[in-house]
Structure formats: structure tokens, C-alpha cells
Short mmCIF file of C-alpha atoms and ligand atoms in Angstrom, two decimals:
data_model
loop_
_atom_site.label_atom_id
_atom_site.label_comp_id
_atom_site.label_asym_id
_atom_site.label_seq_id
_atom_site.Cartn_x
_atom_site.Cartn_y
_atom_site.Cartn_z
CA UNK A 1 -11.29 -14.97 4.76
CA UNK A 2 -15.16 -15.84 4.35
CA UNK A 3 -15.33 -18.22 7.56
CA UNK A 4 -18.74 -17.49 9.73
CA UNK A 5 -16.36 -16.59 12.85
CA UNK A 6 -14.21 -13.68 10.85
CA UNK A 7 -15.47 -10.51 12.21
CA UNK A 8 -15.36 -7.25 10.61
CA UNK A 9 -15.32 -3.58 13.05
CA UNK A 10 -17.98 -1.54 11.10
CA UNK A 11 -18.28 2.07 12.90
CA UNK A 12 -17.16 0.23 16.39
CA UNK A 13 -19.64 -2.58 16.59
CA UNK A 14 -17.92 -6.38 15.87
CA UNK A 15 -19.68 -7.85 13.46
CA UNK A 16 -20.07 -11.37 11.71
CA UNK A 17 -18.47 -11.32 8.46
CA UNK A 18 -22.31 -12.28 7.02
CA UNK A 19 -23.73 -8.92 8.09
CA UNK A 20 -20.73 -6.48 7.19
CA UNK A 21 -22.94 -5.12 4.29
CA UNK A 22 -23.63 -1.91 2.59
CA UNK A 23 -27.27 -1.35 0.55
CA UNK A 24 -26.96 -1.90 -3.60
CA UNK A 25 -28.77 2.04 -3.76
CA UNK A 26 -25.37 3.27 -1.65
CA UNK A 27 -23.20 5.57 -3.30
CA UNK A 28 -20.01 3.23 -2.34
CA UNK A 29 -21.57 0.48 -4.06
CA UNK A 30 -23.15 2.32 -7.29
CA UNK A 31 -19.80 4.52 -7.93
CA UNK A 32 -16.80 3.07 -5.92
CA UNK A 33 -16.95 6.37 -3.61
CA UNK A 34 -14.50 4.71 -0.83
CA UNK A 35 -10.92 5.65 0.63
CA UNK A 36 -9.26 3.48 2.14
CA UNK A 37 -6.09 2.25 3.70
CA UNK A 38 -3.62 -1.35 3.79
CA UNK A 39 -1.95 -1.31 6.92
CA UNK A 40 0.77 -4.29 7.97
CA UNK A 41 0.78 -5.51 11.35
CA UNK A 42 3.83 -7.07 12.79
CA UNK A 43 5.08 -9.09 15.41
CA UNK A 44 8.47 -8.87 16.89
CA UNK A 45 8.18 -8.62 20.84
CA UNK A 46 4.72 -7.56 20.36
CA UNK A 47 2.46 -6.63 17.65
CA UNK A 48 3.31 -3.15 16.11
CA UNK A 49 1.47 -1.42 13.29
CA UNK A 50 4.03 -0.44 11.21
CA UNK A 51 4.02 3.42 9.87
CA UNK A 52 0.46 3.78 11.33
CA UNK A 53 0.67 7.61 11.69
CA UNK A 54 1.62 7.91 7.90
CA UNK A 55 -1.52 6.12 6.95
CA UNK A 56 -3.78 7.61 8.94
CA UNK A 57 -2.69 10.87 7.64
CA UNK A 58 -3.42 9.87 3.77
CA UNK A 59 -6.88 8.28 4.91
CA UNK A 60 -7.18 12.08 6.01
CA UNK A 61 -5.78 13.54 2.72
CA UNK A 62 -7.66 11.33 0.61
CA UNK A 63 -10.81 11.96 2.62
CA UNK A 64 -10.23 15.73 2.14
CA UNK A 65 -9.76 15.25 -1.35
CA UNK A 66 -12.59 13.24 -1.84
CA UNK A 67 -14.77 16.20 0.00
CA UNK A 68 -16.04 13.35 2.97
CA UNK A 69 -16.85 14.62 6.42
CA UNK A 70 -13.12 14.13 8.35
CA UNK A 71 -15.87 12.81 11.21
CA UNK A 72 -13.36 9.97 12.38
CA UNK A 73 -10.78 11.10 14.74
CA UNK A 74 -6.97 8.83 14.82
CA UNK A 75 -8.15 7.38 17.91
CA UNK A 76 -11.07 5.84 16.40
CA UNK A 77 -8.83 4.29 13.54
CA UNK A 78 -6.53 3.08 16.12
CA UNK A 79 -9.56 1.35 18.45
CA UNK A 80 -10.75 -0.55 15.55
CA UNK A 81 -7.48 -1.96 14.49
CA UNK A 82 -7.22 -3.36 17.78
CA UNK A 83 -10.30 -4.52 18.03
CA UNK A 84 -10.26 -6.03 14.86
CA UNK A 85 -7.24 -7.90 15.72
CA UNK A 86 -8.58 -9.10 19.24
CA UNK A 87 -12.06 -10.33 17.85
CA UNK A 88 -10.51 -12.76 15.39
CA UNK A 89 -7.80 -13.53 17.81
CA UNK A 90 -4.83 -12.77 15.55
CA UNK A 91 -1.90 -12.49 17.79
CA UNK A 92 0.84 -12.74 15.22
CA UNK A 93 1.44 -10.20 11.74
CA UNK A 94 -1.66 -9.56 9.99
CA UNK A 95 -2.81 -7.24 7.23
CA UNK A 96 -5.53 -4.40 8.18
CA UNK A 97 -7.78 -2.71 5.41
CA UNK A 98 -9.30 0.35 6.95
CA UNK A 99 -12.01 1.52 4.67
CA UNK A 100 -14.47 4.56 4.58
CA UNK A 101 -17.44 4.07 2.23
CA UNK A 102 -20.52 6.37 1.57
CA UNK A 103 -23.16 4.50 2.03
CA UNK A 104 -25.44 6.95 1.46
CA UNK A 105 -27.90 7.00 -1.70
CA UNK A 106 -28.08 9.18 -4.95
CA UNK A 107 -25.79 10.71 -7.17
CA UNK A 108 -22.12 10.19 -7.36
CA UNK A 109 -21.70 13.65 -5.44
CA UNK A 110 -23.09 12.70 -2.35
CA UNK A 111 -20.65 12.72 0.55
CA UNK A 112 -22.79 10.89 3.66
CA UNK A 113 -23.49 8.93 5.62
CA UNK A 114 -20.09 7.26 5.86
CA UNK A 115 -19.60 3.84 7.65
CA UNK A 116 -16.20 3.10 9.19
CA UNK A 117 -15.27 -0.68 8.19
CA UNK A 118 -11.88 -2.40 9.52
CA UNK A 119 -10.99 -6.01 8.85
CA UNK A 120 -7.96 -8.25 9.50
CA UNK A 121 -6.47 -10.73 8.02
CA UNK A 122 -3.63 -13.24 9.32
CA UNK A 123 -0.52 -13.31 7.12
CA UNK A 124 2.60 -15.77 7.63
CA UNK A 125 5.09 -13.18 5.94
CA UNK A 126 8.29 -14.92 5.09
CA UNK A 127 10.83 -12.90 3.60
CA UNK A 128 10.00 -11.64 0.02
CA UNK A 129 6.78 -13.00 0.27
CA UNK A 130 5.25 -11.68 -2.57
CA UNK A 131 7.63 -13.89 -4.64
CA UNK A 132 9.65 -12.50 -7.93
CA UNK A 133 8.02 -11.01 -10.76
CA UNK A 134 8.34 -10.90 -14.86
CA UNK A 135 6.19 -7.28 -15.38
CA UNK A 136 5.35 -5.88 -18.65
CA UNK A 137 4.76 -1.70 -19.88
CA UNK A 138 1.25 -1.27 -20.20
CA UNK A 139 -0.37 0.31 -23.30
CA UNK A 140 -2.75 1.97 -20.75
CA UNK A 141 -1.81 5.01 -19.10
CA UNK A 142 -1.82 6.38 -15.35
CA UNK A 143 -4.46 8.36 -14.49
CA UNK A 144 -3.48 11.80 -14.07
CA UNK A 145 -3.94 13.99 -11.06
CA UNK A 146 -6.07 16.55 -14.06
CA UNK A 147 -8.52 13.90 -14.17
CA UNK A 148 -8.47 11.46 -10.91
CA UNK A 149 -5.73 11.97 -8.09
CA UNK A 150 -3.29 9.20 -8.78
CA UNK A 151 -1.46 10.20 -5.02
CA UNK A 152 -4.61 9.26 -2.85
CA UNK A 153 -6.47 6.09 -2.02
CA UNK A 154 -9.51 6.21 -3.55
CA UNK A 155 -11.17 2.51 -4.11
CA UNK A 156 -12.16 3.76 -8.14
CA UNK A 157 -8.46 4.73 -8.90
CA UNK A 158 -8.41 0.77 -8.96
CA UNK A 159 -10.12 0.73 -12.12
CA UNK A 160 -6.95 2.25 -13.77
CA UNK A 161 -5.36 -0.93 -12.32
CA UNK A 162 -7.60 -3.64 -13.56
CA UNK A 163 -7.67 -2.75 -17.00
CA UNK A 164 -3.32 -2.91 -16.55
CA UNK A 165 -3.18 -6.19 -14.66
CA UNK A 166 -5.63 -7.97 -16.67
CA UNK A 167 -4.12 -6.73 -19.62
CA UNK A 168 -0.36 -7.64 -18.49
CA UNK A 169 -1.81 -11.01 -17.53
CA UNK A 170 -3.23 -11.92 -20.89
CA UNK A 171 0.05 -11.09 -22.01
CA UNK A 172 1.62 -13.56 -20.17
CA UNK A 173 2.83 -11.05 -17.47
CA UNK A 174 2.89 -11.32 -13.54
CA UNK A 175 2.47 -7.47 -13.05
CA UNK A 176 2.61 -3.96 -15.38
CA UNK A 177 4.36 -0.93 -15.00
CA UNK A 178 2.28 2.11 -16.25
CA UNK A 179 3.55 5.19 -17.93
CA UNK A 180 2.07 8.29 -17.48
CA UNK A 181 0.25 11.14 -19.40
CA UNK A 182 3.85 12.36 -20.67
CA UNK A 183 5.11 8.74 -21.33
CA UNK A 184 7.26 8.46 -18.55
CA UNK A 185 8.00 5.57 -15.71
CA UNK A 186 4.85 5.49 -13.10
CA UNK A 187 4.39 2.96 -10.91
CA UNK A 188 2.79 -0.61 -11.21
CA UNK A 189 -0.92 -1.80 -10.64
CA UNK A 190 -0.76 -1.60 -6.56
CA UNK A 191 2.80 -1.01 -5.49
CA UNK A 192 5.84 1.96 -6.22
CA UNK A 193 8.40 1.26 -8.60
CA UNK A 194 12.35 1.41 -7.76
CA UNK A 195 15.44 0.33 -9.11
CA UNK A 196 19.31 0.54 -8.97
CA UNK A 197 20.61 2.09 -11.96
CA UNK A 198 24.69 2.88 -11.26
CA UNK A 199 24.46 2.21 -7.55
CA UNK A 200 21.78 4.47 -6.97
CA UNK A 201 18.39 3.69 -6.26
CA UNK A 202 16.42 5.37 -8.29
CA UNK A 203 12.52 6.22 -7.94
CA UNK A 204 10.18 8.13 -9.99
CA UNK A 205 8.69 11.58 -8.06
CA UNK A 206 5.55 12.21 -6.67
CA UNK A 207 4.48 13.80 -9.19
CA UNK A 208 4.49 11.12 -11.98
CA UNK A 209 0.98 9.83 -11.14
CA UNK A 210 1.68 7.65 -8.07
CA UNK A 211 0.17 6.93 -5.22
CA UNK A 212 1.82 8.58 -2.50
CA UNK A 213 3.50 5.51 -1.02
CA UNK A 214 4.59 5.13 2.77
CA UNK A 215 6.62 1.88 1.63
CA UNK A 216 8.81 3.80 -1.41
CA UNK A 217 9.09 6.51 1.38
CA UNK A 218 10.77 3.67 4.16
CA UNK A 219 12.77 2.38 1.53
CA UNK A 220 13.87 6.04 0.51
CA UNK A 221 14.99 6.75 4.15
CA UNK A 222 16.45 2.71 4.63
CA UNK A 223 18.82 3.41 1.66
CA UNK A 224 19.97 6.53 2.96
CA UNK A 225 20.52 6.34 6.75
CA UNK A 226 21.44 2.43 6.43
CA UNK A 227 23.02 1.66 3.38
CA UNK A 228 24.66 4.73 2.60
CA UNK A 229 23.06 4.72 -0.93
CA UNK A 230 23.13 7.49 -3.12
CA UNK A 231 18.99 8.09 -3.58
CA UNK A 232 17.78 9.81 -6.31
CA UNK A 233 13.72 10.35 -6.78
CA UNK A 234 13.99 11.81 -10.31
CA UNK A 235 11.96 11.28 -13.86
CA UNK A 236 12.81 7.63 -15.46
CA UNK A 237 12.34 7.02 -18.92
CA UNK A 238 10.81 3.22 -20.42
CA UNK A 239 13.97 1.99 -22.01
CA UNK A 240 16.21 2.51 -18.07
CA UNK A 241 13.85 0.48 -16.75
CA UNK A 242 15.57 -2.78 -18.47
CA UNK A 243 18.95 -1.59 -18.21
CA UNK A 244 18.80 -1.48 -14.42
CA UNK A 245 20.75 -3.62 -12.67
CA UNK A 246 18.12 -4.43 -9.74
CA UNK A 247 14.26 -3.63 -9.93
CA UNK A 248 11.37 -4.44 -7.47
CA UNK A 249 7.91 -3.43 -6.75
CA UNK A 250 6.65 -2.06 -3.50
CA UNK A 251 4.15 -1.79 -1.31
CA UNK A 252 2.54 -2.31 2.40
CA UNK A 253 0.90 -5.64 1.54
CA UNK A 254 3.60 -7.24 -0.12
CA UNK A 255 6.42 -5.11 0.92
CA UNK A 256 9.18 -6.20 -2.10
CA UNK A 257 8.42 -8.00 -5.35
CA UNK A 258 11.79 -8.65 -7.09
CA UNK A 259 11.57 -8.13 -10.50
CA UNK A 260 13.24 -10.74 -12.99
CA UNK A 261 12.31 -8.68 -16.39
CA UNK A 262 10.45 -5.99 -17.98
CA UNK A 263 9.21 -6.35 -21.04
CA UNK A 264 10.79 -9.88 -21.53
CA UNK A 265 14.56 -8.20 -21.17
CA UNK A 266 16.26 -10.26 -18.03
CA UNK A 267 18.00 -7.41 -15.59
CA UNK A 268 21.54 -7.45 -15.00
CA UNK A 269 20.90 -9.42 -11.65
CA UNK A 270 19.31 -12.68 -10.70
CA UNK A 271 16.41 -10.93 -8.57
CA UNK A 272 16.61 -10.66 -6.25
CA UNK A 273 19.64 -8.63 -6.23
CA UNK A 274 21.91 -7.80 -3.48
CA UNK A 275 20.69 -4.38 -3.10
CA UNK A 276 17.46 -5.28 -3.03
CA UNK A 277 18.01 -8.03 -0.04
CA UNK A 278 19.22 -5.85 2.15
CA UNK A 279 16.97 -3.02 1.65
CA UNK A 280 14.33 -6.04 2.66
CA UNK A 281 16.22 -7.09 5.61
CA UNK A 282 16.57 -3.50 7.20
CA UNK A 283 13.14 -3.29 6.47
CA UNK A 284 11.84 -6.25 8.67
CA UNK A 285 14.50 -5.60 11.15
CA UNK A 286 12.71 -2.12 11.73
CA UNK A 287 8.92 -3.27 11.47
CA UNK A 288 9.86 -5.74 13.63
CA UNK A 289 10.73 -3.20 16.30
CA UNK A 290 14.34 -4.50 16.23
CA UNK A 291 16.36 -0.87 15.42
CA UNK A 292 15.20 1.30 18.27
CA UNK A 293 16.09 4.31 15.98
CA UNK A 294 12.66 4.02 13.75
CA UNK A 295 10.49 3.30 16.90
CA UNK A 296 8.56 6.31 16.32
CA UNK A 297 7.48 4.41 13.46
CA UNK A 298 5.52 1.94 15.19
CA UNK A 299 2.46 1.75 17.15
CA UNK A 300 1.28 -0.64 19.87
CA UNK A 301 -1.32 -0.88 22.09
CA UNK A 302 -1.24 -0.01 25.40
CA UNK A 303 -3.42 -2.93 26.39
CA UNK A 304 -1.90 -5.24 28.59
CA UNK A 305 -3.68 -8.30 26.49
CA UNK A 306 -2.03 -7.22 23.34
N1 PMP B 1 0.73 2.46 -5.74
C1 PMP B 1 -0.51 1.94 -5.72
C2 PMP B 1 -1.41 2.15 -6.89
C3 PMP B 1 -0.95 1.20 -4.60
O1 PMP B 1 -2.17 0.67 -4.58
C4 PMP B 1 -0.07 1.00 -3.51
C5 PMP B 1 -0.51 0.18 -2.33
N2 PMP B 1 -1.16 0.93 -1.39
C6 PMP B 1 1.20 1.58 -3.57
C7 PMP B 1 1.57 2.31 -4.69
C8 PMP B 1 2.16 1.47 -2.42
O2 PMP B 1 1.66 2.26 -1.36
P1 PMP B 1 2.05 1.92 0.14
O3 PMP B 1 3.52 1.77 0.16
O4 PMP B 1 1.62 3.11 0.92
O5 PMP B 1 1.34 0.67 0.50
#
């Protein structure tokens, strides 16, 4: 999404996509000092923003964490997201990236000025869009919350993830799983881990060096309260991973990537498995604002023209 007419929200002004720019001198730009957010838009009877309260309070943790000013209120995250969507005209599901860099110059410990930038972009979300996947174990390792937070959203804990993917793809992989600092199960590049291991689904805890995902926590609650799945969030070791009978990715963006193998070793089902389906379609039944039970998991604008 380069076109002249995209238009990016930067601190509450619409702005061409040309002139959404931060100086080379800024601390965002020398040392990756950003947080930031992926938020899914969808449309059922109207456009919601799915889990929108969840996100905005890990922008806030990860700000805190990161020591930036907490100078944005919720409403000003919400305004831009709406604005965002009304100056490129998206009416339909979209994906929102709401990002906080320093743009301020100097060392690596400077903490302001801050700009505020929101963008949109249109997606045409079919089910399982983010196709099937054949994911390797990476030799690299998590970072670990001694070192750099794994469990916030800071733009330079992606740096852990591009030495993983590239490496998984020059191995022939679509995706890796990293272990952490004691060896065990992680989570991929950018999205949570789960499988179902003896009719369970099975996640690893917060505490092994993952980001603390809003989509592994939906899919926690969607197994519970809809399937009636026995849920356990618990340590997993490398070699369960291939024994599983289902596996998948997940995340915001691309919500479920089956997984087909790990480490070359095909899992007990074709992916994607039967669990794994109708995890997916409870899930787009609810961001879709079709289970009035998880409405207080959506937003929408009170705008008429939305
Ligand atoms: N782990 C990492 C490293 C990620 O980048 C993401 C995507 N934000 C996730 C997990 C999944 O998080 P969420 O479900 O909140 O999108």
C-alpha cells in the first residue's frame, strides 16, 4: 500500500502516504525505539475492531515498559482508527498498525518527542487466510524477558524474528518455532503457538518468552466456553510438538496458520485438522459480531457514516 491517495493519521492530521516520515537523526529510526500494535478490523453488520480494549492496554504496557510518556489517551487511539479507515475509504475488514515512535534525536535512552502514526490497510480475509504452513525449530533462541521483554510489542524484539524466519526460510521452511533460554517450546516469528495433544489444546505459558497474545488468549476462552475443550497452558517440550495431532500458528493479522509439519515430521492430521476448523469458525462467527455473548469484545463507532 504505496499508492499517492493512501493516507496515514500521524498525531491526528491525515496525511499523504509521501509525507508520513520520521528524520534519519530520530531515535525510532537509529535504534528501532517503537511500540506498536496490529489490530483486525471486521465487517459483519458493521465494521467492529475486534479485541480493541486488549490492545490498547498492551500499547500501554509496552509503553510503560519501554519508559515513553503514556501522553495518548484510548480515545485518541480510537479517533485515529476511524479516521484512518474513513480517509482511505475502507468500508469492509481491514488491518490497523497503530504505532508510537520516538522521533526524537540522541542516544538510545531518549524517550521524546513521540509521534502517534495509524495506517490501514484493506484485507479480503477468507477463511484460513494465511494458508498452511511446513515450520522448522530454530537454532536461535527467544529473547528472554532478562535481556529484552519477549511479552510486549516493541518494533526491535523483531530482530529476534528476522534472524529465525530468514533462517527457517533458507532452510526450506515457511515459518520457525523458537525455543527459549531453557530449551523449551516458545512461540513462532510473529504469531503464538498451540496444538492438540490428547484432545487438549495445549499452549505454552506466558512466561516462556512470548508475546503476550490477545489471539492465543480468544482461542484459550473459544475452546473452553464453545468447544468444551479441556485447555491446558503448560511447558511443552521440542519432540511433543511433532507428535501432536493438530498444530497452528496464531495471531491478529493472520488469525490461524495450520501447520502441516515441524521439522519435516507430517502431524497426525491433514491440517487443517478438525479441531483447528472449528476453533477458526467460532472465531469469525464472534469478530464478526455474530455471538452476542463476546460483544464486549468489539468496538464500533458511534458515527452514523461508519
Ligand atoms: N508473538 C509474536 C512475536 C507476535 O508478533 C504476534 C503478533 N502480534 C503474536 C505472538 C500474536 O499476538 P496477537 O495475537 O496479539 O496478535
Amino acid at each position: 500500500m504505496t499508492s499517492g491517495k493512501t493516507k496515514v493519521v500521524m498525531d491526528g492530521n491525515i496525511t499523504p502516504w509521501e509525507d508520513a516520515t520520521i528524520h534519519v537523526a530520530s531515535t525510532g529510526a537509529k535504534y528501532g525505539a517503537n511500540v506498536f500494535e496490529g489490530i483486525c478490523c471486521y465487517y459483519g453488520d458493521r465494521q467492529y475492531l475486534f479485541r480493541l480494549r486488549e490492545h490498547l492496554e498492551r500499547l500501554h504496557e509496552s509503553m510503560d515498559l519501554m519508559r515513553l510518556p503514556q501522553q495518548y489517551s484510548d480515545e485518541e487511539f480510537e479517533y485515529s482508527i476511524w479516521q484512518v479507515l474513513k480517509a482511505n475509504s475502507i468500508e469492509g475488514d481491514a488491518h490497523i498498525r497503530l504505532s508510537i515512535i520516538v522521533r526524537g534525536e540522541g542516544l538510545y535512552d531518549v524517550s521524546g518527542p513521540l509521534v502517534l502514526v495509524c495506517t490501514a490497510t484493506p484485507r479480503s480475509a477468507g477463511p484460513l487466510a494465511g494458508g498452511t504452513v511446513n515450520i522448522g525449530i530454530s537454532s536461535w533462541r527467544r529473547i528472554d524477558d532478562a535481556a529484552m521483554p519477549p511479552r510486549i510489542k516493541a518494533g526491535a524484539n523483531y530482530h529476534n524474528g528476522r534472524f529465525a524466519l530468514m533462517d527457517a526460510k533458507r532452510h526450506g521452511y515457511d515459518e520457525a518455532l523458537l525455543l527459549n533460554s531453557r530449551g523449551l517450546v516458545s512461540e513462532s516469528t510473529n504469531s503464538c503457538f498451540m496444538m492438540v495433544r490428547r484432545g487438549a489444546l495445549v499452549t505454552p505459558p506466558a512466561s516462556a518468552g512470548i508475546l503476550d497474545s490477545i489471539t492465543r488468549d480468544t482461542f484459550l476462552k473459544i475452546a473452553g466456553e464453545e468447544l468444551g475443550l479441556p485447555v491446558e497452558v503448560r511447558e511443552i517440550d521440542r519432540a511433543e510438538t511433532a507428535i501432536a495431532a493438530e498444530a497452528f500458528l496464531c495471531n491478529s493479522f493472520q488469525e490461524v496458520r495450520p501447520i502441516r509439519s515441524i521439522d519435516g515430521i507430517k502431524l497426525k492430521q491433514t491440517a487443517p485438522g478438525p479441531i483447528t476448523n472449528r476453533l477458526w469458525s467460532a472465531y469469525e462467527d464472534i469478530a464478526r459480531g455474530r455471538k452476542s455473548k463476546y460483544r464486549e469484545w468489539l468496538a464500533y463507532s458511534r458515527d452514523s457514516a461508519q
